Amino acid sequence: MASVERQPEEPERTVTRHRGPVLLRRGQISRSTTDQRLLDSRGPGDWVHTDPWRVLRIQAEFVEGFGLLAELGPAVSVFGSSRTRRDDAEYELGESIGRTLAKAGFAVITGGGPGVMEAVNKGASEAGGVSVGLGIELPFEMELNDWVDVGVQFRYFFVRKTMFVKYAQAFVVLPGGFGTLDELFEALTLVQTGKVTSFPIVLVGTSYWQGLVDWLRDQASKQNKISASDLDYFRLTDDLDEVVAIIQDAEAQRRSGRAGT
């Protein structure tokens, strides 16, 4: 009986963690994160006296992010699930969005992770656009995906969130979970309160988002938790050309308003 030659198994990928710019592997990895240590008040009392010094680390992260992105040019932040598989139709959608935005002259900014984020970065990079990834220190994080051409790792969510908004002309939101919803509703709140203006928020994926839109209209709005006009702060579409048109129209209005002041 002929023996069957066994194929060599691929080596298991070494788990890597980032603590700001510091890379850690194997036994050096801690289960806590910088955000957790900042926000968790149950630690020893001497941490109270170190909080003012954390300001310097926070300041350093802002400086690093501002320095990286200050000359980025027109950009769009794109959000979606990290759990989306490469054989999923939503992964292909992410690639198409990245490619479409790049061809329209926009850099793309994602969270730099797997799933939809990777797909968007891939589409933009393959189309010759600028592909940005803003990573975050998490207990289960992976490296920035291989399609990030310009990347930075953050310790603090609030610093990272600032970069997503400050250097983008719009948010494009694909189907996702808590992280995606967090970014979506923070952006809606910023628009509602006038913290950002001429900032389109586009939900892509009618079948996924329609239930949320219906709930906002039929529950939140009807119970006077939000105004009916608040539903105008975002658009829902499956048409990628419409996504680009919405962003370009808002940018034209912003430029026109600035020119008139």
Tab-separated table of C-alpha atoms in Angstrom:
chain	number	residue	atom	x	y	z
A	1	MET	CA	0.000	0.000	0.000
A	2	ALA	CA	1.470	3.316	-1.073
A	3	SER	CA	2.066	5.780	1.688
A	4	VAL	CA	0.377	9.156	1.516
A	5	GLU	CA	2.741	12.035	1.900
A	6	ARG	CA	1.537	14.416	4.590
A	7	GLN	CA	1.546	18.056	3.757
A	8	PRO	CA	3.386	20.211	6.288
A	9	GLU	CA	1.021	22.115	8.527
A	10	GLU	CA	1.143	25.876	8.438
A	11	PRO	CA	2.779	27.256	11.560
A	12	GLU	CA	0.347	28.728	14.042
A	13	ARG	CA	0.403	32.498	13.925
A	14	THR	CA	1.979	34.062	16.966
A	15	VAL	CA	-0.476	36.206	18.903
A	16	THR	CA	0.681	39.803	19.010
A	17	ARG	CA	-0.488	42.713	21.147
A	18	HIS	CA	0.300	46.398	20.889
A	19	ARG	CA	0.587	48.760	23.830
A	20	GLY	CA	0.799	52.016	21.950
A	21	PRO	CA	3.910	51.659	19.776
A	22	VAL	CA	5.219	48.739	21.870
A	23	LEU	CA	4.835	45.204	20.483
A	24	LEU	CA	4.323	42.289	22.905
A	25	ARG	CA	4.198	38.539	22.301
A	26	ARG	CA	3.784	35.283	24.239
A	27	GLY	CA	4.364	35.601	27.997
A	28	GLN	CA	4.687	39.379	27.852
A	29	ILE	CA	1.024	39.859	26.969
A	30	SER	CA	-1.203	41.315	29.673
A	31	ARG	CA	-4.964	40.719	29.706
A	32	SER	CA	-5.661	44.344	30.627
A	33	THR	CA	-5.605	47.320	28.271
A	34	THR	CA	-4.608	50.933	28.733
A	35	ASP	CA	-8.227	52.068	28.409
A	36	GLN	CA	-9.253	49.577	31.092
A	37	ARG	CA	-6.580	50.751	33.483
A	38	LEU	CA	-7.647	54.361	32.925
A	39	LEU	CA	-11.376	53.753	33.411
A	40	ASP	CA	-11.366	51.004	36.040
A	41	SER	CA	-11.556	52.708	39.453
A	42	ARG	CA	-11.191	49.480	41.431
A	43	GLY	CA	-7.402	49.436	41.380
A	44	PRO	CA	-5.042	50.410	44.196
A	45	GLY	CA	-5.408	53.936	45.537
A	46	ASP	CA	-1.964	55.029	44.405
A	47	TRP	CA	-3.231	55.035	40.810
A	48	VAL	CA	-5.205	58.156	41.685
A	49	HIS	CA	-1.964	60.074	41.926
A	50	THR	CA	-0.758	58.872	38.527
A	51	ASP	CA	-3.812	60.041	36.566
A	52	PRO	CA	-2.417	63.542	35.870
A	53	TRP	CA	0.633	61.921	34.276
A	54	ARG	CA	-1.590	59.957	31.928
A	55	VAL	CA	-2.434	63.279	30.296
A	56	LEU	CA	1.047	63.286	28.774
A	57	ARG	CA	0.504	59.864	27.215
A	58	ILE	CA	-2.916	60.940	25.939
A	59	GLN	CA	-1.382	64.114	24.525
A	60	ALA	CA	1.302	62.062	22.809
A	61	GLU	CA	-1.338	59.932	21.104
A	62	PHE	CA	-3.134	63.001	19.800
A	63	VAL	CA	0.153	64.421	18.502
A	64	GLU	CA	1.007	61.131	16.793
A	65	GLY	CA	-2.409	60.873	15.157
A	66	PHE	CA	-2.494	64.510	14.068
A	67	GLY	CA	1.021	64.237	12.680
A	68	LEU	CA	0.182	61.138	10.672
A	69	LEU	CA	-3.075	62.407	9.173
A	70	ALA	CA	-2.694	66.189	8.895
A	71	GLU	CA	-1.775	66.055	5.197
A	72	LEU	CA	-4.014	63.132	4.277
A	73	GLY	CA	-6.320	64.986	1.904
A	74	PRO	CA	-9.998	64.165	1.284
A	75	ALA	CA	-10.923	60.984	3.140
A	76	VAL	CA	-13.896	58.881	4.193
A	77	SER	CA	-14.076	56.758	7.343
A	78	VAL	CA	-15.642	53.373	6.658
A	79	PHE	CA	-16.942	51.048	9.377
A	80	GLY	CA	-18.174	47.476	9.434
A	81	SER	CA	-17.873	44.122	11.129
A	82	SER	CA	-14.506	42.580	11.930
A	83	ARG	CA	-16.215	39.161	11.818
A	84	THR	CA	-17.104	39.240	8.132
A	85	ARG	CA	-15.429	36.323	6.339
A	86	ARG	CA	-13.552	36.699	3.090
A	87	ASP	CA	-16.075	34.479	1.291
A	88	ASP	CA	-18.991	36.642	2.471
A	89	ALA	CA	-20.824	38.945	0.062
A	90	GLU	CA	-20.304	41.805	2.526
A	91	TYR	CA	-16.537	41.381	2.190
A	92	GLU	CA	-16.886	41.840	-1.552
A	93	LEU	CA	-19.085	44.868	-0.876
A	94	GLY	CA	-16.342	46.325	1.323
A	95	GLU	CA	-13.783	45.859	-1.445
A	96	SER	CA	-16.115	47.582	-3.902
A	97	ILE	CA	-16.637	50.532	-1.564
A	98	GLY	CA	-12.900	50.939	-0.996
A	99	ARG	CA	-12.263	50.772	-4.718
A	100	THR	CA	-15.102	53.178	-5.574
A	101	LEU	CA	-14.017	55.766	-3.009
A	102	ALA	CA	-10.383	55.549	-4.115
A	103	LYS	CA	-11.316	56.092	-7.761
A	104	ALA	CA	-13.379	59.114	-6.686
A	105	GLY	CA	-10.273	60.626	-5.083
A	106	PHE	CA	-10.916	59.778	-1.431
A	107	ALA	CA	-8.561	58.068	0.974
A	108	VAL	CA	-10.251	55.463	3.147
A	109	ILE	CA	-9.857	55.277	6.917
A	110	THR	CA	-10.811	52.083	8.740
A	111	GLY	CA	-10.139	50.508	12.101
A	112	GLY	CA	-7.390	48.519	10.418
A	113	GLY	CA	-8.730	45.151	11.509
A	114	PRO	CA	-10.019	42.076	9.671
A	115	GLY	CA	-13.403	41.553	8.042
A	116	VAL	CA	-15.025	44.532	6.378
A	117	MET	CA	-12.170	46.797	7.461
A	118	GLU	CA	-9.658	44.633	5.626
A	119	ALA	CA	-11.914	44.477	2.577
A	120	VAL	CA	-12.215	48.258	2.359
A	121	ASN	CA	-8.469	48.735	2.792
A	122	LYS	CA	-7.829	46.101	0.129
A	123	GLY	CA	-10.182	47.670	-2.388
A	124	ALA	CA	-8.692	51.120	-1.901
A	125	SER	CA	-5.089	49.918	-2.020
A	126	GLU	CA	-5.598	47.832	-5.154
A	127	ALA	CA	-7.246	50.826	-6.839
A	128	GLY	CA	-4.197	52.973	-6.120
A	129	GLY	CA	-5.820	54.977	-3.329
A	130	VAL	CA	-4.576	55.820	0.142
A	131	SER	CA	-5.498	53.074	2.615
A	132	VAL	CA	-5.374	54.110	6.287
A	133	GLY	CA	-5.845	51.911	9.349
A	134	LEU	CA	-6.307	53.178	12.903
A	135	GLY	CA	-5.786	50.237	15.232
A	136	ILE	CA	-6.691	49.972	18.906
A	137	GLU	CA	-5.259	48.078	21.862
A	138	LEU	CA	-7.691	45.260	22.698
A	139	PRO	CA	-7.400	41.980	24.618
A	140	PHE	CA	-8.192	40.079	21.400
A	141	GLU	CA	-6.615	42.381	18.843
A	142	MET	CA	-4.636	41.258	15.829
A	143	GLU	CA	-2.091	43.138	13.747
A	144	LEU	CA	-3.224	45.816	11.339
A	145	ASN	CA	-4.362	44.029	8.211
A	146	ASP	CA	-1.937	43.649	5.317
A	147	TRP	CA	-3.795	46.158	3.139
A	148	VAL	CA	-3.176	49.117	5.447
A	149	ASP	CA	-0.609	51.379	3.772
A	150	VAL	CA	-0.626	54.081	6.458
A	151	GLY	CA	-1.325	52.877	9.985
A	152	VAL	CA	-1.077	53.754	13.647
A	153	GLN	CA	-2.008	51.884	16.833
A	154	PHE	CA	-3.844	53.748	19.607
A	155	ARG	CA	-4.204	52.987	23.292
A	156	TYR	CA	-7.314	55.105	23.887
A	157	PHE	CA	-10.627	54.784	22.081
A	158	PHE	CA	-11.462	58.469	22.444
A	159	VAL	CA	-8.237	59.536	20.718
A	160	ARG	CA	-8.856	57.095	17.886
A	161	LYS	CA	-12.459	58.271	17.517
A	162	THR	CA	-11.278	61.858	17.195
A	163	MET	CA	-9.106	60.852	14.238
A	164	PHE	CA	-11.995	59.076	12.505
A	165	VAL	CA	-14.074	62.252	12.594
A	166	LYS	CA	-11.477	65.010	12.260
A	167	TYR	CA	-9.853	63.728	9.094
A	168	ALA	CA	-12.927	62.431	7.260
A	169	GLN	CA	-15.439	64.184	5.049
A	170	ALA	CA	-18.054	61.488	5.728
A	171	PHE	CA	-18.838	58.190	7.438
A	172	VAL	CA	-19.842	55.151	5.398
A	173	VAL	CA	-21.270	52.397	7.592
A	174	LEU	CA	-21.594	48.779	6.508
A	175	PRO	CA	-23.270	46.016	8.534
A	176	GLY	CA	-21.508	45.579	11.861
A	177	GLY	CA	-21.844	45.011	15.579
A	178	PHE	CA	-21.377	47.063	18.744
A	179	GLY	CA	-18.224	48.832	17.562
A	180	THR	CA	-19.862	49.851	14.301
A	181	LEU	CA	-23.008	51.012	16.115
A	182	ASP	CA	-20.869	52.962	18.568
A	183	GLU	CA	-19.202	54.901	15.753
A	184	LEU	CA	-22.536	55.414	13.977
A	185	PHE	CA	-24.397	56.834	16.959
A	186	GLU	CA	-21.484	58.966	18.086
A	187	ALA	CA	-21.391	60.535	14.627
A	188	LEU	CA	-25.159	61.085	14.682
A	189	THR	CA	-24.839	62.762	18.082
A	190	LEU	CA	-22.045	65.031	16.839
A	191	VAL	CA	-24.178	66.097	13.876
A	192	GLN	CA	-27.315	66.511	16.008
A	193	THR	CA	-25.492	68.749	18.496
A	194	GLY	CA	-23.744	70.801	15.822
A	195	LYS	CA	-20.255	69.601	16.727
A	196	VAL	CA	-19.686	68.716	13.069
A	197	THR	CA	-21.422	70.206	10.042
A	198	SER	CA	-21.840	69.137	6.415
A	199	PHE	CA	-20.928	65.621	7.501
A	200	PRO	CA	-22.867	62.942	5.600
A	201	ILE	CA	-23.450	59.573	7.235
A	202	VAL	CA	-24.333	56.846	4.756
A	203	LEU	CA	-25.622	53.417	5.764
A	204	VAL	CA	-24.900	50.790	3.108
A	205	GLY	CA	-26.993	47.622	3.175
A	206	THR	CA	-30.735	48.204	3.143
A	207	SER	CA	-31.638	44.693	4.259
A	208	TYR	CA	-29.417	44.999	7.339
A	209	TRP	CA	-30.145	48.572	8.409
A	210	GLN	CA	-33.835	48.953	7.540
A	211	GLY	CA	-34.985	47.439	10.844
A	212	LEU	CA	-32.926	49.970	12.809
A	213	VAL	CA	-34.234	52.831	10.680
A	214	ASP	CA	-37.812	51.637	11.240
A	215	TRP	CA	-37.216	51.475	15.006
A	216	LEU	CA	-35.816	55.008	15.081
A	217	ARG	CA	-38.856	56.271	13.157
A	218	ASP	CA	-41.600	54.182	14.768
A	219	GLN	CA	-40.309	54.104	18.345
A	220	ALA	CA	-37.653	56.705	19.161
A	221	SER	CA	-39.195	59.466	17.058
A	222	LYS	CA	-42.851	58.722	17.833
A	223	GLN	CA	-42.067	58.654	21.556
A	224	ASN	CA	-40.344	62.035	21.170
A	225	LYS	CA	-36.930	60.667	22.121
A	226	ILE	CA	-35.549	62.167	18.920
A	227	SER	CA	-36.979	64.655	16.451
A	228	ALA	CA	-38.408	63.446	13.169
A	229	SER	CA	-35.865	65.672	11.429
A	230	ASP	CA	-33.032	63.750	13.114
A	231	LEU	CA	-33.683	60.945	10.638
A	232	ASP	CA	-32.366	63.280	7.937
A	233	TYR	CA	-28.870	63.087	9.417
A	234	PHE	CA	-28.180	59.837	7.588
A	235	ARG	CA	-28.941	58.211	4.253
A	236	LEU	CA	-29.628	54.562	3.481
A	237	THR	CA	-28.660	53.054	0.140
A	238	ASP	CA	-27.269	50.039	-1.710
A	239	ASP	CA	-25.973	52.112	-4.634
A	240	LEU	CA	-22.233	52.829	-4.394
A	241	ASP	CA	-22.427	55.601	-6.978
A	242	GLU	CA	-25.037	57.262	-4.766
A	243	VAL	CA	-22.668	56.951	-1.797
A	244	VAL	CA	-20.027	58.938	-3.675
A	245	ALA	CA	-22.582	61.471	-4.936
A	246	ILE	CA	-23.878	62.111	-1.395
A	247	ILE	CA	-20.357	62.744	-0.128
A	248	GLN	CA	-19.403	64.951	-3.061
A	249	ASP	CA	-22.601	67.012	-2.783
A	250	ALA	CA	-22.012	67.610	0.930
A	251	GLU	CA	-18.414	68.614	0.273
A	252	ALA	CA	-19.538	71.038	-2.446
A	253	GLN	CA	-22.075	72.595	-0.063
A	254	ARG	CA	-19.435	72.893	2.630
A	255	ARG	CA	-17.017	74.623	0.269
A	256	SER	CA	-19.767	76.926	-0.986
A	257	GLY	CA	-20.754	77.892	2.550
A	258	ARG	CA	-17.165	78.558	3.530
A	259	ALA	CA	-16.619	80.668	0.432
A	260	GLY	CA	-19.657	82.752	1.303
A	261	THR	CA	-18.495	83.576	4.841
